Amino acid sequence: MTAQKGAPVKVTSKEIAQEFLDRYDTFLFDCDGVLWLGSHALPYTQEILNLLKRLGKQLIFVTNNSTKSRLAYTKKFASFGIDVKEEQIFTSGYASAVYVRDFLKLQPGKDKVWVFGESGIGEELKLMGYESLGGTDTRLDAPFNAAESPFLVNGLDNDVSCVVAGLDTKVNYHRFAVTLQYLQKESVHFVGTNVDSTFPQKSYTLPGAGSMIESLAFSSNRRPSYCGKPNQNMLNSIISTFNLDRSKCCMVGDRLNTDMKFGVEGGLGGTLLVLSGIETEERALEISPDYPRPKFYIDKLGDIYTLTQ
Ligand SMILES: O=C(O)[C@H](O)[C@H](O)COP(=O)(O)O
Ligand SMILES: [Mg+2]
């Protein structure tokens, strides 16, 4: 199997699929758009993961979706009949909590975090000893009224030292308004979980975390520190945690400017772009200054299973 240097190779035959599998010991899988679309598993997801396990491959899951905790994701995998351990899963919410703990070095029990996002962020912070406010607090579902908001009438919480913002499918003006109040305090750090502009679903492409975080950035005139893919901190900690040989690792994802950039900038042995999520074959093949081309690409991950049976 050869191709002009740099041109992505499409996996379309048993020979190419088998050679692809033989090249790598560890596969890092993106989730949304690769394994599933929302609550719908993509074809042969369970079969291909079980095949890789039978072949003795190491599987690690790296999602920019911060809405669920690592533990909650083990339950989502189980709902698809796939046994995955919590330590195999890395989310942008977990990466953000690690950044709060290890880079910002905020003090648990003293420094609080205001969350714009869903349960996956607060739960990871709580596991590290941090109290978080906002997030899934149902009082934020009420229409915004500055004179009545329980988050404003008694003033802001002075113990909040950081905002962590991520995908929030219950986003509303109340959440934007209160989060902005915290971001207007220079002493409060601004952390974003991930830059994804869109969120792929079975029948729709929806607004992604990045579109909400950039709205907060625009209104506050501040830049967030993004912690999800393509940030290399997460990959570096995965490589060291599992003592991996980068040259024997392959990143599998559906987005060029996060997944493929993550793998290429991380010096991994290979990247596989799947066309079942955000990207198209045209974009996979174009040369852009904003993201690298994948080494391999395929219509959907399950094709590797059907091609090699
Ligand atoms: O908007 C988002 O947060 C992303 O679209 C989504 O969560 C990406 O998840 P991934 O494809 O990295 O699993
Ligand atoms: Mg994805």
CSV table of C-alpha atoms and ligand atoms in Angstrom, one decimal:
chain,number,residue,atom,x,y,z
A,1,MET,CA,0.0,0.0,0.0
A,2,THR,CA,1.8,3.2,-1.1
A,3,ALA,CA,0.7,6.7,-1.8
A,4,GLN,CA,2.4,10.0,-2.6
A,5,LYS,CA,4.1,11.3,0.5
A,6,GLY,CA,1.6,13.1,2.7
A,7,ALA,CA,-1.5,12.2,0.7
A,8,PRO,CA,-4.1,10.6,3.0
A,9,VAL,CA,-4.8,6.9,2.2
A,10,LYS,CA,-8.4,5.8,2.2
A,11,VAL,CA,-9.0,2.4,3.9
A,12,THR,CA,-11.2,0.7,1.3
A,13,SER,CA,-9.8,-2.9,1.1
A,14,LYS,CA,-9.0,-5.8,3.3
A,15,GLU,CA,-5.3,-5.4,2.5
A,16,ILE,CA,-5.2,-1.8,3.6
A,17,ALA,CA,-7.3,-2.4,6.6
A,18,GLN,CA,-5.2,-5.3,7.8
A,19,GLU,CA,-1.9,-3.3,7.3
A,20,PHE,CA,-3.5,-0.4,9.1
A,21,LEU,CA,-4.3,-2.6,12.1
A,22,ASP,CA,-0.9,-4.3,12.1
A,23,ARG,CA,0.9,-0.9,12.3
A,24,TYR,CA,-0.3,0.1,15.8
A,25,ASP,CA,-0.4,-1.2,19.3
A,26,THR,CA,-2.6,1.5,20.8
A,27,PHE,CA,-5.6,3.3,19.4
A,28,LEU,CA,-6.8,6.6,20.9
A,29,PHE,CA,-10.5,7.0,20.0
A,30,ASP,CA,-12.5,10.2,19.8
A,31,CYS,CA,-16.1,9.4,20.7
A,32,ASP,CA,-18.7,11.8,19.2
A,33,GLY,CA,-18.9,11.2,15.5
A,34,VAL,CA,-16.6,8.1,15.6
A,35,LEU,CA,-18.2,5.6,18.0
A,36,TRP,CA,-21.6,7.2,18.2
A,37,LEU,CA,-23.8,10.2,17.3
A,38,GLY,CA,-25.6,11.2,20.5
A,39,SER,CA,-27.4,8.2,21.7
A,40,HIS,CA,-27.1,6.2,18.5
A,41,ALA,CA,-24.1,3.9,18.2
A,42,LEU,CA,-22.5,3.9,14.7
A,43,PRO,CA,-22.5,0.6,12.8
A,44,TYR,CA,-20.2,-2.1,14.1
A,45,THR,CA,-18.8,0.0,17.0
A,46,GLN,CA,-19.1,-2.9,19.4
A,47,GLU,CA,-17.6,-5.3,16.9
A,48,ILE,CA,-14.6,-3.3,15.9
A,49,LEU,CA,-13.7,-2.5,19.6
A,50,ASN,CA,-14.0,-6.2,20.5
A,51,LEU,CA,-11.9,-7.2,17.5
A,52,LEU,CA,-9.1,-4.8,18.6
A,53,LYS,CA,-9.3,-6.2,22.1
A,54,ARG,CA,-9.0,-9.7,20.7
A,55,LEU,CA,-5.9,-8.6,18.8
A,56,GLY,CA,-4.4,-7.4,22.0
A,57,LYS,CA,-4.5,-3.7,21.1
A,58,GLN,CA,-4.7,-1.0,23.9
A,59,LEU,CA,-7.8,1.2,23.6
A,60,ILE,CA,-8.0,4.7,25.1
A,61,PHE,CA,-10.9,7.1,24.6
A,62,VAL,CA,-10.3,10.8,24.4
A,63,THR,CA,-13.4,13.0,24.0
A,64,ASN,CA,-13.8,16.7,24.0
A,65,ASN,CA,-17.4,16.2,25.2
A,66,SER,CA,-17.4,17.6,28.8
A,67,THR,CA,-21.1,17.0,29.5
A,68,LYS,CA,-20.4,13.6,31.2
A,69,SER,CA,-17.8,12.5,33.8
A,70,ARG,CA,-15.4,9.7,33.0
A,71,LEU,CA,-17.5,7.4,35.3
A,72,ALA,CA,-20.7,8.4,33.5
A,73,TYR,CA,-19.0,7.6,30.2
A,74,THR,CA,-18.3,4.0,31.4
A,75,LYS,CA,-22.1,3.7,31.7
A,76,LYS,CA,-22.7,5.0,28.2
A,77,PHE,CA,-20.2,2.5,26.9
A,78,ALA,CA,-22.0,-0.2,28.9
A,79,SER,CA,-25.3,0.8,27.4
A,80,PHE,CA,-23.8,-0.1,24.0
A,81,GLY,CA,-22.5,-3.5,25.4
A,82,ILE,CA,-18.9,-2.2,25.6
A,83,ASP,CA,-16.8,-2.8,28.7
A,84,VAL,CA,-14.6,0.2,29.3
A,85,LYS,CA,-12.8,1.2,32.5
A,86,GLU,CA,-12.9,4.8,33.8
A,87,GLU,CA,-9.1,5.0,33.6
A,88,GLN,CA,-9.3,4.4,29.8
A,89,ILE,CA,-11.4,7.5,29.3
A,90,PHE,CA,-10.2,11.1,29.1
A,91,THR,CA,-12.7,14.0,28.7
A,92,SER,CA,-12.2,17.7,28.2
A,93,GLY,CA,-14.0,18.2,31.5
A,94,TYR,CA,-11.4,16.0,33.3
A,95,ALA,CA,-8.5,17.7,31.4
A,96,SER,CA,-9.9,21.1,32.6
A,97,ALA,CA,-10.1,19.9,36.2
A,98,VAL,CA,-6.5,18.6,36.0
A,99,TYR,CA,-5.5,22.1,34.7
A,100,VAL,CA,-7.3,23.8,37.6
A,101,ARG,CA,-5.5,21.5,40.1
A,102,ASP,CA,-2.0,21.1,38.6
A,103,PHE,CA,-1.5,24.3,36.6
A,104,LEU,CA,-3.6,27.0,38.3
A,105,LYS,CA,-3.0,25.1,41.6
A,106,LEU,CA,-6.3,26.3,43.1
A,107,GLN,CA,-6.9,25.3,46.7
A,108,PRO,CA,-9.6,22.7,47.3
A,109,GLY,CA,-11.9,23.9,50.2
A,110,LYS,CA,-10.9,27.5,49.6
A,111,ASP,CA,-11.1,28.3,45.8
A,112,LYS,CA,-14.5,27.6,44.2
A,113,VAL,CA,-15.2,27.2,40.5
A,114,TRP,CA,-18.1,28.7,38.5
A,115,VAL,CA,-19.2,26.2,35.9
A,116,PHE,CA,-20.9,27.1,32.6
A,117,GLY,CA,-21.7,23.6,31.4
A,118,GLU,CA,-23.1,20.3,32.4
A,119,SER,CA,-22.5,17.7,35.1
A,120,GLY,CA,-19.3,16.3,33.7
A,121,ILE,CA,-17.3,19.4,34.7
A,122,GLY,CA,-18.6,19.7,38.3
A,123,GLU,CA,-18.3,16.0,38.9
A,124,GLU,CA,-14.6,15.9,37.9
A,125,LEU,CA,-13.9,19.0,39.9
A,126,LYS,CA,-15.6,17.5,43.0
A,127,LEU,CA,-13.5,14.3,42.7
A,128,MET,CA,-10.5,16.7,43.1
A,129,GLY,CA,-12.0,18.4,46.1
A,130,TYR,CA,-13.3,21.5,44.5
A,131,GLU,CA,-16.7,23.0,45.2
A,132,SER,CA,-18.4,24.3,42.0
A,133,LEU,CA,-21.3,26.7,41.5
A,134,GLY,CA,-23.7,27.2,38.6
A,135,GLY,CA,-23.6,24.3,36.1
A,136,THR,CA,-26.7,22.2,36.4
A,137,ASP,CA,-28.2,24.3,39.2
A,138,THR,CA,-31.8,24.4,38.1
A,139,ARG,CA,-32.2,27.9,39.4
A,140,LEU,CA,-30.3,29.0,36.3
A,141,ASP,CA,-33.2,27.6,34.1
A,142,ALA,CA,-35.3,30.6,35.2
A,143,PRO,CA,-35.5,33.6,32.8
A,144,PHE,CA,-32.9,36.1,33.7
A,145,ASN,CA,-33.9,39.0,36.0
A,146,ALA,CA,-31.0,40.8,37.6
A,147,ALA,CA,-33.1,41.9,40.5
A,148,GLU,CA,-34.2,38.3,41.3
A,149,SER,CA,-31.3,36.0,40.2
A,150,PRO,CA,-30.1,34.1,43.3
A,151,PHE,CA,-26.6,34.3,41.9
A,152,LEU,CA,-26.6,38.1,41.8
A,153,VAL,CA,-29.0,39.5,44.5
A,154,ASN,CA,-26.5,38.8,47.3
A,155,GLY,CA,-23.5,39.6,45.1
A,156,LEU,CA,-21.0,37.2,43.5
A,157,ASP,CA,-19.3,34.5,45.5
A,158,ASN,CA,-15.9,36.0,46.3
A,159,ASP,CA,-14.4,32.5,46.7
A,160,VAL,CA,-14.9,31.8,43.0
A,161,SER,CA,-11.4,31.9,41.5
A,162,CYS,CA,-12.0,30.3,38.2
A,163,VAL,CA,-14.7,29.9,35.5
A,164,VAL,CA,-14.7,26.6,33.6
A,165,ALA,CA,-16.9,26.8,30.5
A,166,GLY,CA,-18.0,23.9,28.3
A,167,LEU,CA,-20.9,22.5,26.2
A,168,ASP,CA,-24.2,23.4,27.8
A,169,THR,CA,-27.3,22.1,26.0
A,170,LYS,CA,-29.5,24.1,28.4
A,171,VAL,CA,-27.7,27.3,27.5
A,172,ASN,CA,-29.7,30.5,28.2
A,173,TYR,CA,-29.3,34.2,28.9
A,174,HIS,CA,-29.2,33.6,32.7
A,175,ARG,CA,-26.2,31.3,32.3
A,176,PHE,CA,-24.4,33.7,30.0
A,177,ALA,CA,-25.2,36.8,32.2
A,178,VAL,CA,-23.9,35.4,35.5
A,179,THR,CA,-20.8,33.8,33.9
A,180,LEU,CA,-20.0,37.1,32.4
A,181,GLN,CA,-20.1,38.8,35.8
A,182,TYR,CA,-17.4,36.4,37.0
A,183,LEU,CA,-15.3,36.8,33.9
A,184,GLN,CA,-15.3,40.6,34.4
A,185,LYS,CA,-13.2,40.0,37.5
A,186,GLU,CA,-9.6,39.9,36.4
A,187,SER,CA,-8.7,37.7,39.3
A,188,VAL,CA,-10.9,35.0,38.1
A,189,HIS,CA,-9.2,32.5,35.7
A,190,PHE,CA,-11.0,31.6,32.4
A,191,VAL,CA,-10.8,28.0,31.4
A,192,GLY,CA,-12.5,26.5,28.3
A,193,THR,CA,-13.0,22.8,27.9
A,194,ASN,CA,-12.8,22.6,24.0
A,195,VAL,CA,-12.9,24.6,20.8
A,196,ASP,CA,-15.3,22.4,18.8
A,197,SER,CA,-17.6,24.8,16.9
A,198,THR,CA,-20.2,22.1,16.3
A,199,PHE,CA,-21.6,18.9,17.9
A,200,PRO,CA,-22.5,16.1,15.5
A,201,GLN,CA,-25.8,14.3,16.1
A,202,LYS,CA,-27.6,11.6,14.1
A,203,SER,CA,-29.7,13.9,12.0
A,204,TYR,CA,-28.3,17.4,12.8
A,205,THR,CA,-25.1,19.2,13.4
A,206,LEU,CA,-25.7,21.3,16.5
A,207,PRO,CA,-23.8,24.2,18.1
A,208,GLY,CA,-20.7,23.0,19.9
A,209,ALA,CA,-18.9,24.0,23.1
A,210,GLY,CA,-16.5,26.3,21.2
A,211,SER,CA,-19.4,28.4,19.9
A,212,MET,CA,-20.6,29.0,23.5
A,213,ILE,CA,-17.2,29.6,25.0
A,214,GLU,CA,-16.2,32.0,22.2
A,215,SER,CA,-19.4,33.9,22.9
A,216,LEU,CA,-18.3,34.3,26.5
A,217,ALA,CA,-14.8,35.3,25.3
A,218,PHE,CA,-16.3,38.0,23.0
A,219,SER,CA,-18.6,39.5,25.7
A,220,SER,CA,-15.8,39.5,28.3
A,221,ASN,CA,-13.0,40.5,25.9
A,222,ARG,CA,-10.9,37.7,27.4
A,223,ARG,CA,-9.3,34.5,26.0
A,224,PRO,CA,-9.9,31.2,27.6
A,225,SER,CA,-7.2,28.5,28.2
A,226,TYR,CA,-8.5,25.6,26.3
A,227,CYS,CA,-7.8,22.1,27.8
A,228,GLY,CA,-9.3,19.6,25.4
A,229,LYS,CA,-7.9,18.3,22.0
A,230,PRO,CA,-5.6,19.6,20.4
A,231,ASN,CA,-4.0,20.7,23.7
A,232,GLN,CA,-1.0,18.5,24.1
A,233,ASN,CA,-1.2,18.4,27.9
A,234,MET,CA,-3.9,15.7,27.8
A,235,LEU,CA,-1.9,13.6,25.3
A,236,ASN,CA,1.3,14.0,27.3
A,237,SER,CA,-0.4,12.8,30.5
A,238,ILE,CA,-1.9,9.8,28.6
A,239,ILE,CA,1.5,8.9,27.1
A,240,SER,CA,3.2,9.0,30.5
A,241,THR,CA,0.3,7.3,32.4
A,242,PHE,CA,0.3,4.3,30.0
A,243,ASN,CA,4.0,4.5,29.2
A,244,LEU,CA,3.2,4.5,25.4
A,245,ASP,CA,5.4,4.5,22.4
A,246,ARG,CA,4.1,7.4,20.4
A,247,SER,CA,5.2,5.8,17.1
A,248,LYS,CA,2.9,2.8,17.8
A,249,CYS,CA,-0.2,4.9,18.6
A,250,CYS,CA,-2.9,6.0,16.2
A,251,MET,CA,-5.5,8.8,16.9
A,252,VAL,CA,-8.9,8.0,15.4
A,253,GLY,CA,-11.3,11.0,15.1
A,254,ASP,CA,-13.9,12.9,13.1
A,255,ARG,CA,-12.6,16.4,13.3
A,256,LEU,CA,-9.5,17.8,11.6
A,257,ASN,CA,-8.7,20.8,13.8
A,258,THR,CA,-9.0,18.8,17.1
A,259,ASP,CA,-8.5,15.1,16.6
A,260,MET,CA,-6.1,15.1,13.7
A,261,LYS,CA,-4.2,18.1,15.0
A,262,PHE,CA,-4.0,16.4,18.4
A,263,GLY,CA,-2.4,13.3,16.9
A,264,VAL,CA,-0.1,14.9,14.4
A,265,GLU,CA,1.2,17.6,16.8
A,266,GLY,CA,1.6,14.8,19.4
A,267,GLY,CA,4.0,12.9,17.1
A,268,LEU,CA,1.8,9.8,17.0
A,269,GLY,CA,2.6,7.1,14.5
A,270,GLY,CA,-0.7,7.6,12.7
A,271,THR,CA,-4.0,9.3,12.4
A,272,LEU,CA,-7.3,7.9,11.0
A,273,LEU,CA,-10.1,10.4,10.0
A,274,VAL,CA,-13.6,8.9,9.9
A,275,LEU,CA,-16.2,10.6,7.7
A,276,SER,CA,-19.1,9.6,9.9
A,277,GLY,CA,-19.0,12.9,12.0
A,278,ILE,CA,-18.0,16.4,11.0
A,279,GLU,CA,-15.6,16.2,8.1
A,280,THR,CA,-16.0,15.4,4.4
A,281,GLU,CA,-13.7,13.6,2.0
A,282,GLU,CA,-13.0,16.9,0.2
A,283,ARG,CA,-11.8,18.4,3.5
A,284,ALA,CA,-9.8,15.3,4.3
A,285,LEU,CA,-7.8,15.8,1.1
A,286,GLU,CA,-7.4,19.5,1.1
A,287,ILE,CA,-4.2,21.1,2.3
A,288,SER,CA,-4.8,23.8,4.9
A,289,PRO,CA,-2.6,25.9,7.2
A,290,ASP,CA,-5.1,25.4,10.0
A,291,TYR,CA,-4.9,21.6,10.4
A,292,PRO,CA,-2.9,18.7,9.1
A,293,ARG,CA,-4.2,16.0,6.7
A,294,PRO,CA,-4.8,12.6,8.2
A,295,LYS,CA,-2.5,9.6,7.3
A,296,PHE,CA,-5.5,7.4,6.7
A,297,TYR,CA,-9.2,8.1,6.3
A,298,ILE,CA,-12.3,5.9,6.1
A,299,ASP,CA,-16.1,6.3,5.7
A,300,LYS,CA,-16.8,4.9,9.2
A,301,LEU,CA,-14.8,3.0,11.8
A,302,GLY,CA,-16.9,-0.1,11.5
A,303,ASP,CA,-15.7,-0.6,7.9
A,304,ILE,CA,-12.4,-1.9,9.3
A,305,TYR,CA,-14.4,-4.7,11.0
A,306,THR,CA,-16.4,-5.6,7.8
A,307,LEU,CA,-13.3,-5.3,5.6
A,308,THR,CA,-11.3,-7.7,7.7
A,309,GLN,CA,-13.9,-10.4,8.4
B,1,LIG,O1,-19.3,20.6,21.2
B,1,LIG,C1,-18.6,19.7,21.7
B,1,LIG,O2,-18.3,19.8,22.9
B,1,LIG,C2,-18.1,18.7,20.8
B,1,LIG,O3,-18.7,18.7,19.5
B,1,LIG,C3,-18.2,17.3,21.2
B,1,LIG,O4,-18.5,17.1,22.5
B,1,LIG,C4,-16.9,16.6,20.7
B,1,LIG,O5,-16.7,15.4,21.3
B,1,LIG,P1,-15.6,14.4,20.7
B,1,LIG,O6,-15.9,14.3,19.2
B,1,LIG,O7,-14.3,14.9,21.0
B,1,LIG,O8,-15.9,13.0,21.4
B,2,MG,MG,-15.7,13.7,17.4
